[in-house]
């Protein structure tokens, strides 16, 4: 019978534990990185960044294209000028189909395009029941802007920085997830600690109130002391109800952020501080400028400002374009005749535009671009100073909090021991109700201060990782 009772108690205990999901800070951070909406958005943004870069790279590779007009049927009346100058409208019915294959390549150094193409044209005159072919067996051409802004050249400088910036932004986003998850973790942990304190205080106050009732009968305490303990019990009961609500709300927030659908109650452990490690401020600054997307963005913004100035200068001056082709062409009644003794085909064209009188518009546009460049340089310098200040502040704060956690932990242990002694002295009628209340308050404050110090420490820890993208515990760059 005793064995059966033991098995039943063990089963009930295990079943109760099964209804609780126990998590550590590291587990919450990892679950958030894997399942939170924020982490999924970061992964999607990284994928978008990758394909944008692939699209950029494709612009510098040969492009093969098939183009055509099939069919090109027309049935209508068209005006025809007669020898005497009059106009007659004649009926026409024809199909004019064109099919071409071209291979083109952008030239990044000059901004031009070189291409090779082949073309076949078929003309069916239904009114006269004739068919003719016209074609270009081979043609090589060049389209070259002269004295114009070359976007391809600047894209080769800027787009790789954007790609690198996007990759580092992904790492930052996951570190931001860790920081946010830490905030939600400690919000729930503080609520659970407050709930534990409230439950313990209610239980202790209930026990002490019953003891005080017995003492009052023996004449060892006054009616005022008893009422004071009764008020303490009522306050503890109200604190317990408030703490239960706060814990439920904080638990829901954490589950939502983690993307968890687990209906079990969360039970969080109190995390210990990381092993103490030294932080070199110079190393933190160097890693931040090497790893952060903002630091890469500094270089990108300067290049973009230089590009805009160059674009304004080139677009406001002489603009010319050279179009040249050389190839072979022929015509015939059958497709094969196109390739029999084809004739030379040449085309050269130089187009130019030179602004003469713009009433200062071109100069104004150039000066605006230069002013924007100067503003961008000033903004970047200010952002660099702010960036360095954030790093320095966070390094100093984390080093201070490493010591702060140890002190608050010691204070928590001392306050808990002092309360236990005070409680025992009160039971032995060796301590007043007021002194017992003070010891209780000090115990609760010390416990909360320790948890809050841990919260500040871990948030500072993950903030420094976010600002530098460097793991100072492992002495390596953060990567995913």
Coordinates of C-alpha atoms in Angstrom, one line a residue:
X1 CA 0.0 0.0 0.0
X2 CA 2.8 2.4 0.9
X3 CA 4.6 1.5 -2.4
X4 CA 1.4 2.3 -4.3
X5 CA 1.1 5.6 -2.6
X6 CA 4.7 6.5 -3.4
X7 CA 4.2 5.6 -7.1
X8 CA 1.0 7.7 -7.2
X9 CA 2.7 10.7 -5.7
X10 CA 5.7 10.3 -8.0
X11 CA 3.4 10.2 -11.1
X12 CA 1.4 13.2 -10.0
X13 CA 4.7 15.1 -9.4
X14 CA 6.1 14.2 -12.9
X15 CA 2.7 15.1 -14.5
X16 CA 2.8 18.5 -12.9
X17 CA 6.3 19.1 -14.0
X18 CA 5.3 18.1 -17.6
X19 CA 2.8 21.0 -17.6
X20 CA 5.7 23.5 -17.2
X21 CA 8.2 24.4 -19.8
X22 CA 11.6 25.2 -18.2
X23 CA 13.8 27.6 -20.2
X24 CA 17.1 29.3 -19.8
X25 CA 18.1 32.6 -21.2
X26 CA 20.3 30.9 -23.8
X27 CA 17.4 28.7 -24.9
X28 CA 15.0 31.6 -25.2
X29 CA 17.6 33.5 -27.3
X30 CA 18.1 30.5 -29.6
X31 CA 14.4 29.8 -30.0
X32 CA 13.8 33.5 -30.8
X33 CA 16.6 33.4 -33.5
X34 CA 15.0 30.4 -35.1
X35 CA 11.2 31.0 -34.8
X36 CA 10.4 34.7 -34.1
X37 CA 8.8 36.8 -36.8
X38 CA 11.7 39.3 -36.6
X39 CA 14.3 36.5 -37.4
X40 CA 12.2 35.3 -40.3
X41 CA 11.9 38.9 -41.7
X42 CA 15.7 39.2 -41.4
X43 CA 16.2 35.9 -43.3
X44 CA 13.8 37.2 -46.0
X45 CA 15.6 40.5 -46.3
X46 CA 18.9 38.6 -46.6
X47 CA 17.5 36.6 -49.5
X48 CA 16.3 39.7 -51.2
X49 CA 19.7 41.3 -50.8
X50 CA 21.3 38.2 -52.3
X51 CA 19.1 38.2 -55.4
X52 CA 19.5 41.9 -55.9
X53 CA 23.3 41.4 -56.0
X54 CA 22.9 38.5 -58.4
X55 CA 20.9 40.8 -60.7
X56 CA 23.7 43.4 -60.5
X57 CA 26.3 40.9 -61.4
X58 CA 24.2 39.7 -64.4
X59 CA 24.3 43.2 -65.9
X60 CA 28.1 42.7 -66.5
X61 CA 27.7 39.3 -68.2
X62 CA 26.8 38.6 -71.9
X63 CA 23.1 38.7 -72.6
X64 CA 21.5 36.5 -75.2
X65 CA 18.1 37.6 -76.5
X66 CA 15.6 36.5 -79.1
X67 CA 13.3 39.2 -80.4
X68 CA 10.7 39.3 -83.2
X69 CA 7.4 40.4 -84.6
X70 CA 5.4 37.3 -85.4
X71 CA 2.9 37.9 -87.0
X72 CA 2.9 41.4 -88.3
X73 CA -0.3 41.3 -90.3
X74 CA -1.9 44.4 -91.8
X75 CA -5.1 44.8 -93.9
X76 CA -6.1 48.4 -94.5
X77 CA -6.2 51.4 -96.9
X78 CA -3.1 53.5 -97.1
X79 CA -2.5 56.8 -98.8
X80 CA -0.3 56.8 -101.9
X81 CA 1.0 60.0 -103.5
X82 CA 0.5 59.9 -107.3
X83 CA 3.0 61.4 -109.9
X84 CA 0.7 64.5 -110.3
X85 CA 0.7 65.1 -106.5
X86 CA -2.8 63.8 -105.8
X87 CA -3.4 61.1 -103.2
X88 CA -5.2 57.8 -103.7
X89 CA -6.0 55.3 -101.0
X90 CA -5.0 51.9 -102.0
X91 CA -5.9 48.6 -100.3
X92 CA -3.0 46.6 -98.8
X93 CA -2.9 43.2 -97.2
X94 CA 0.4 41.8 -96.0
X95 CA 2.3 40.1 -93.2
X96 CA 5.7 41.5 -92.2
X97 CA 7.4 39.2 -89.7
X98 CA 10.9 39.8 -88.2
X99 CA 13.0 37.4 -86.0
X100 CA 16.3 38.3 -84.5
X101 CA 19.0 36.8 -82.2
X102 CA 21.5 39.0 -80.5
X103 CA 24.4 38.6 -78.0
X104 CA 25.3 41.8 -76.1
X105 CA 27.9 42.8 -73.5
X106 CA 28.0 45.9 -71.4
X107 CA 31.4 47.6 -71.1
X108 CA 31.8 48.8 -67.5
X109 CA 34.9 50.9 -68.2
X110 CA 33.2 53.1 -70.8
X111 CA 29.5 52.6 -70.2
X112 CA 29.0 51.4 -73.8
X113 CA 27.5 48.2 -75.2
X114 CA 28.9 45.9 -77.9
X115 CA 26.7 43.4 -79.6
X116 CA 26.5 40.7 -82.3
X117 CA 23.2 40.0 -84.0
X118 CA 21.5 38.0 -86.8
X119 CA 18.1 38.9 -88.3
X120 CA 15.6 37.5 -90.7
X121 CA 12.6 39.3 -92.2
X122 CA 9.8 37.8 -94.2
X123 CA 7.3 39.9 -96.2
X124 CA 4.1 38.3 -97.6
X125 CA 2.1 40.5 -100.0
X126 CA -1.3 38.8 -100.1
X127 CA -2.7 41.2 -102.7
X128 CA 0.0 40.3 -105.2
X129 CA 0.7 36.8 -103.8
X130 CA 4.4 37.3 -103.4
X131 CA 6.9 36.5 -100.7
X132 CA 10.2 38.2 -100.2
X133 CA 13.0 37.7 -97.6
X134 CA 15.4 40.2 -96.2
X135 CA 18.1 39.4 -93.6
X136 CA 21.3 40.2 -91.8
X137 CA 23.4 37.0 -91.6
X138 CA 25.9 38.8 -89.4
X139 CA 26.3 42.2 -87.7
X140 CA 28.6 43.6 -85.0
X141 CA 27.7 46.9 -83.4
X142 CA 28.8 49.4 -80.8
X143 CA 26.7 51.9 -78.8
X144 CA 29.0 54.2 -76.9
X145 CA 28.0 57.3 -74.9
X146 CA 30.7 60.0 -75.1
X147 CA 31.4 62.6 -72.4
X148 CA 28.5 61.2 -70.4
X149 CA 27.9 59.9 -66.9
X150 CA 28.8 56.2 -66.6
X151 CA 26.4 54.4 -64.2
X152 CA 28.1 51.0 -64.7
X153 CA 31.4 52.2 -63.4
X154 CA 29.9 53.6 -60.2
X155 CA 27.6 50.6 -59.6
X156 CA 30.7 48.4 -59.6
X157 CA 31.9 50.4 -56.6
X158 CA 28.7 50.9 -54.7
X159 CA 26.7 47.6 -55.3
X160 CA 29.3 45.3 -53.6
X161 CA 29.2 47.6 -50.5
X162 CA 25.4 47.4 -50.5
X163 CA 25.6 43.6 -50.7
X164 CA 28.1 43.5 -47.8
X165 CA 26.0 46.0 -45.9
X166 CA 22.9 43.8 -46.3
X167 CA 24.8 40.7 -45.1
X168 CA 26.0 42.4 -42.0
X169 CA 22.5 43.8 -41.4
X170 CA 21.3 40.2 -41.3
X171 CA 23.7 39.4 -38.5
X172 CA 22.7 42.6 -36.7
X173 CA 19.1 41.7 -37.0
X174 CA 19.7 38.4 -35.3
X175 CA 21.7 40.1 -32.5
X176 CA 18.8 42.5 -32.2
X177 CA 16.5 39.6 -31.8
X178 CA 18.8 38.3 -29.0
X179 CA 18.7 41.7 -27.3
X180 CA 14.9 41.9 -27.6
X181 CA 14.4 38.4 -26.4
X182 CA 16.6 39.2 -23.4
X183 CA 14.3 42.1 -22.6
X184 CA 11.2 39.9 -22.7
X185 CA 12.9 37.1 -20.8
X186 CA 13.8 39.4 -17.8
X187 CA 10.4 41.1 -18.0
X188 CA 8.9 37.6 -17.3
X189 CA 11.7 36.6 -14.9
X190 CA 11.2 39.8 -12.8
X191 CA 7.4 39.1 -12.8
X192 CA 8.0 35.5 -11.7
X193 CA 10.4 36.5 -8.9
X194 CA 7.9 39.1 -7.7
X195 CA 5.3 36.3 -7.8
X196 CA 7.5 34.0 -5.7
X197 CA 8.2 36.9 -3.3
X198 CA 4.5 37.6 -3.1
X199 CA 3.6 33.9 -2.5
X200 CA 6.3 33.6 0.1
X201 CA 5.3 36.8 1.9
X202 CA 1.7 35.8 1.9
X203 CA 2.6 32.4 3.4
X204 CA 4.9 34.0 5.9
X205 CA 2.5 36.7 6.9
X206 CA -0.3 34.2 7.3
X207 CA 2.0 32.1 9.6
X208 CA 3.2 35.1 11.6
X209 CA -0.4 36.4 12.0
X210 CA -1.5 33.1 13.5
X211 CA 1.5 33.1 15.8
X212 CA 0.7 36.7 16.8
X213 CA -2.9 35.8 17.6
X214 CA -1.5 33.2 20.0
X215 CA 0.9 35.7 21.5
X216 CA -1.9 38.2 22.0
X217 CA -3.7 35.6 24.1
X218 CA -0.6 35.2 26.2
X219 CA -0.2 38.9 26.4
X220 CA 3.2 39.0 24.7
X221 CA 2.3 41.5 22.0
X222 CA -0.2 44.4 21.8
X223 CA -3.4 44.6 19.8
X224 CA -1.7 47.3 17.6
X225 CA 1.0 44.8 16.6
X226 CA -1.6 42.2 15.7
X227 CA -3.4 44.7 13.5
X228 CA -0.2 45.7 11.9
X229 CA 0.5 42.0 11.0
X230 CA -3.1 41.7 9.7
X231 CA -2.6 44.7 7.5
X232 CA 0.7 43.1 6.2
X233 CA -1.2 39.9 5.4
X234 CA -3.9 41.8 3.4
X235 CA -1.2 43.7 1.6
X236 CA 0.6 40.5 0.8
X237 CA -2.6 39.0 -0.6
X238 CA -3.2 42.0 -2.9
X239 CA 0.5 41.9 -4.0
X240 CA 0.1 38.2 -4.9
X241 CA -3.0 38.9 -7.1
X242 CA -1.2 41.7 -8.9
X243 CA 2.0 39.6 -9.3
X244 CA 0.0 36.7 -10.9
X245 CA -1.5 39.1 -13.5
X246 CA 1.8 40.6 -14.3
X247 CA 3.4 37.2 -14.7
X248 CA 0.6 36.0 -17.0
X249 CA 1.0 39.1 -19.3
X250 CA 4.8 38.9 -19.4
X251 CA 4.6 35.1 -20.2
X252 CA 2.2 35.9 -23.1
X253 CA 4.6 38.6 -24.5
X254 CA 7.6 36.3 -24.4
X255 CA 5.7 33.4 -26.1
X256 CA 4.4 35.7 -28.9
X257 CA 7.9 37.0 -29.5
X258 CA 9.5 33.6 -29.6
X259 CA 6.7 32.4 -32.0
X260 CA 5.8 29.7 -29.5
X261 CA 2.4 28.0 -29.5
X262 CA 3.2 25.8 -26.5
X263 CA 0.4 26.1 -24.0
X264 CA 2.5 25.0 -21.0
X265 CA 3.4 27.6 -18.4
X266 CA 6.9 29.0 -18.7
X267 CA 9.4 28.6 -15.8
X268 CA 12.5 30.6 -16.3
X269 CA 15.8 30.1 -14.5
X270 CA 17.9 32.9 -13.1
X271 CA 20.9 33.2 -15.4
X272 CA 24.4 33.5 -14.1
X273 CA 26.6 36.2 -15.4
X274 CA 29.0 35.2 -18.2
X275 CA 32.5 34.3 -17.1
X276 CA 34.4 37.5 -16.5
X277 CA 36.4 38.7 -19.6
X278 CA 38.4 41.8 -20.4
X279 CA 37.2 44.2 -23.1
X280 CA 39.7 46.2 -25.1
X281 CA 38.0 49.4 -26.1
X282 CA 40.4 49.8 -29.2
X283 CA 39.5 46.3 -30.3
X284 CA 35.8 47.0 -29.8
X285 CA 36.1 50.1 -32.0
X286 CA 38.1 48.3 -34.7
X287 CA 35.7 45.4 -34.9
X288 CA 32.7 47.7 -35.0
X289 CA 34.1 49.6 -37.9
X290 CA 35.0 46.4 -39.7
X291 CA 31.7 44.5 -39.1
X292 CA 28.8 46.9 -38.6
X293 CA 26.6 47.6 -41.6
X294 CA 26.5 51.3 -40.5
X295 CA 30.3 51.5 -40.9
X296 CA 30.0 50.0 -44.4
X297 CA 27.2 52.5 -45.0
X298 CA 29.6 55.3 -44.2
X299 CA 31.7 54.4 -47.2
X300 CA 28.7 53.8 -49.4
X301 CA 27.2 57.2 -48.6
X302 CA 30.4 59.0 -49.5
X303 CA 30.6 57.1 -52.8
X304 CA 27.0 57.9 -53.6
X305 CA 27.6 61.6 -53.0
X306 CA 30.6 61.5 -55.3
X307 CA 28.6 59.7 -57.9
X308 CA 25.8 62.3 -57.8
X309 CA 28.3 65.2 -58.2
X310 CA 29.9 63.3 -61.2
X311 CA 26.4 62.7 -62.7
X312 CA 25.5 66.4 -62.4
X313 CA 28.7 67.6 -64.0
X314 CA 28.5 65.1 -66.9
X315 CA 24.8 65.6 -67.6
X316 CA 25.1 69.4 -67.7
X317 CA 27.9 69.4 -70.3
X318 CA 28.5 68.0 -73.8
X319 CA 26.5 64.8 -74.3
X320 CA 27.3 62.7 -77.4
X321 CA 26.6 59.1 -78.5
X322 CA 28.3 57.0 -81.1
X323 CA 26.4 54.2 -82.8
X324 CA 28.3 52.1 -85.3
X325 CA 27.6 48.8 -87.0
X326 CA 29.3 46.6 -89.6
X327 CA 27.8 43.5 -91.1
X328 CA 26.4 41.7 -94.1
X329 CA 22.9 41.8 -95.6
X330 CA 21.0 40.4 -98.5
X331 CA 17.5 39.7 -99.8
X332 CA 15.8 37.1 -101.9
X333 CA 12.7 35.0 -102.6
X334 CA 13.8 32.1 -100.4
X335 CA 15.5 32.1 -97.0
X336 CA 18.7 30.4 -98.3
X337 CA 19.4 33.2 -100.8
X338 CA 20.1 35.5 -97.8
X339 CA 23.4 33.7 -97.2
X340 CA 24.5 33.6 -100.8
X341 CA 27.0 36.5 -101.7
X342 CA 25.6 39.0 -99.1
X343 CA 26.6 42.6 -99.4
X344 CA 28.4 44.9 -96.9
X345 CA 26.2 46.7 -94.4
X346 CA 27.6 49.7 -92.5
X347 CA 26.1 52.3 -90.3
X348 CA 27.8 55.1 -88.3
X349 CA 26.0 57.8 -86.4
X350 CA 27.3 60.5 -84.0
X351 CA 24.7 62.4 -82.0
X352 CA 25.5 65.3 -79.7
X353 CA 23.8 67.8 -77.5
X354 CA 25.7 70.9 -76.2
X355 CA 23.8 73.2 -73.8
X356 CA 24.5 76.8 -74.8
X357 CA 22.1 79.0 -72.8
X358 CA 20.5 77.5 -69.7
X359 CA 20.2 80.6 -67.5
X360 CA 22.4 79.1 -64.8
X361 CA 20.3 75.9 -64.5
X362 CA 23.2 73.5 -65.2
X363 CA 25.5 75.2 -62.7
X364 CA 22.8 75.3 -60.1
X365 CA 22.3 71.5 -60.4
X366 CA 26.0 70.9 -60.1
X367 CA 26.3 73.2 -57.0
X368 CA 23.3 71.4 -55.4
X369 CA 25.1 68.1 -55.9
X370 CA 28.3 69.5 -54.4
X371 CA 26.4 70.9 -51.4
X372 CA 24.7 67.5 -50.9
X373 CA 28.1 65.8 -51.0
X374 CA 29.5 68.2 -48.4
X375 CA 26.4 67.6 -46.2
X376 CA 26.8 63.8 -46.6
X377 CA 30.5 64.1 -45.5
X378 CA 29.5 66.1 -42.5
X379 CA 26.7 63.7 -41.6
X380 CA 29.0 60.7 -41.9
X381 CA 31.6 62.4 -39.6
X382 CA 28.9 63.1 -37.0
X383 CA 27.6 59.5 -37.2
X384 CA 31.1 58.2 -36.8
X385 CA 31.6 60.3 -33.6
X386 CA 28.2 59.1 -32.3
X387 CA 29.1 55.5 -33.2
X388 CA 32.4 55.7 -31.3
X389 CA 30.7 57.2 -28.3
X390 CA 28.2 54.4 -28.2
X391 CA 30.9 51.8 -28.3
X392 CA 32.9 53.5 -25.6
X393 CA 29.9 53.9 -23.4
X394 CA 28.8 50.3 -23.8
X395 CA 32.2 48.9 -23.0
X396 CA 32.5 51.0 -19.9
X397 CA 28.9 50.1 -18.8
X398 CA 29.4 46.3 -19.2
X399 CA 32.7 46.4 -17.2
X400 CA 30.8 48.3 -14.4
X401 CA 27.9 45.9 -14.5
X402 CA 30.2 42.9 -14.2
X403 CA 31.1 44.1 -10.7
X404 CA 27.6 45.4 -10.0
X405 CA 26.1 41.9 -10.4
X406 CA 28.6 40.4 -7.9
X407 CA 27.8 43.0 -5.3
X408 CA 24.0 42.7 -5.6
X409 CA 24.2 38.9 -5.4
X410 CA 26.1 39.2 -2.2
X411 CA 23.6 41.7 -0.9
X412 CA 20.8 39.3 -1.8
X413 CA 22.4 36.5 0.2
X414 CA 23.0 38.7 3.2
X415 CA 19.4 40.1 3.2
X416 CA 17.9 36.6 2.9
X417 CA 20.0 35.4 5.8
X418 CA 19.2 38.5 7.9
X419 CA 15.4 38.0 7.3
X420 CA 15.6 34.3 8.4
X421 CA 17.3 35.4 11.6
X422 CA 14.7 38.2 12.1
X423 CA 11.9 35.7 11.5
X424 CA 13.3 33.3 14.1
X425 CA 13.8 36.1 16.6
X426 CA 10.2 37.3 16.2
X427 CA 8.9 33.8 16.8
X428 CA 10.9 33.7 20.0
X429 CA 9.5 37.2 20.9
X430 CA 12.9 38.8 20.6
X431 CA 12.1 41.2 17.8
X432 CA 9.4 43.8 17.1
X433 CA 6.9 43.7 14.3
X434 CA 8.4 46.9 12.8
X435 CA 11.9 45.4 12.7
X436 CA 10.6 42.2 11.1
X437 CA 8.8 44.4 8.4
X438 CA 12.1 46.2 7.7
X439 CA 14.0 42.9 7.3
X440 CA 11.2 41.6 5.0
X441 CA 11.4 44.8 2.8
X442 CA 15.2 44.6 2.6
X443 CA 15.0 40.9 1.6
X444 CA 12.5 41.7 -1.2
X445 CA 14.4 44.8 -2.4
X446 CA 17.7 42.9 -2.4
X447 CA 16.3 40.0 -4.5
X448 CA 14.7 42.4 -7.0
X449 CA 17.9 44.5 -7.2
X450 CA 19.9 41.3 -8.0
X451 CA 17.5 40.3 -10.8
X452 CA 17.5 43.8 -12.2
X453 CA 21.3 43.9 -12.1
X454 CA 21.4 40.7 -14.1
X455 CA 18.9 42.1 -16.6
X456 CA 21.0 45.2 -17.1
X457 CA 24.2 43.1 -17.4
X458 CA 22.8 40.7 -20.0
X459 CA 21.2 43.6 -22.0
X460 CA 24.5 45.4 -22.0
X461 CA 26.2 42.2 -23.0
X462 CA 24.0 41.7 -26.0
X463 CA 24.1 45.4 -26.8
X464 CA 27.9 45.3 -27.1
X465 CA 27.6 42.2 -29.4
X466 CA 25.1 44.1 -31.5
X467 CA 27.3 47.2 -31.7
X468 CA 30.5 45.4 -32.6
X469 CA 29.3 42.0 -34.1
X470 CA 32.1 40.5 -32.1
X471 CA 32.0 37.8 -29.5
X472 CA 34.4 38.9 -26.7
X473 CA 34.0 35.6 -24.8
X474 CA 35.2 33.5 -27.8
X475 CA 37.4 36.3 -29.3
X476 CA 35.9 35.9 -32.8
X477 CA 33.6 37.6 -35.2
X478 CA 29.9 36.8 -35.0
X479 CA 28.5 34.9 -38.0
X480 CA 25.4 32.9 -38.9

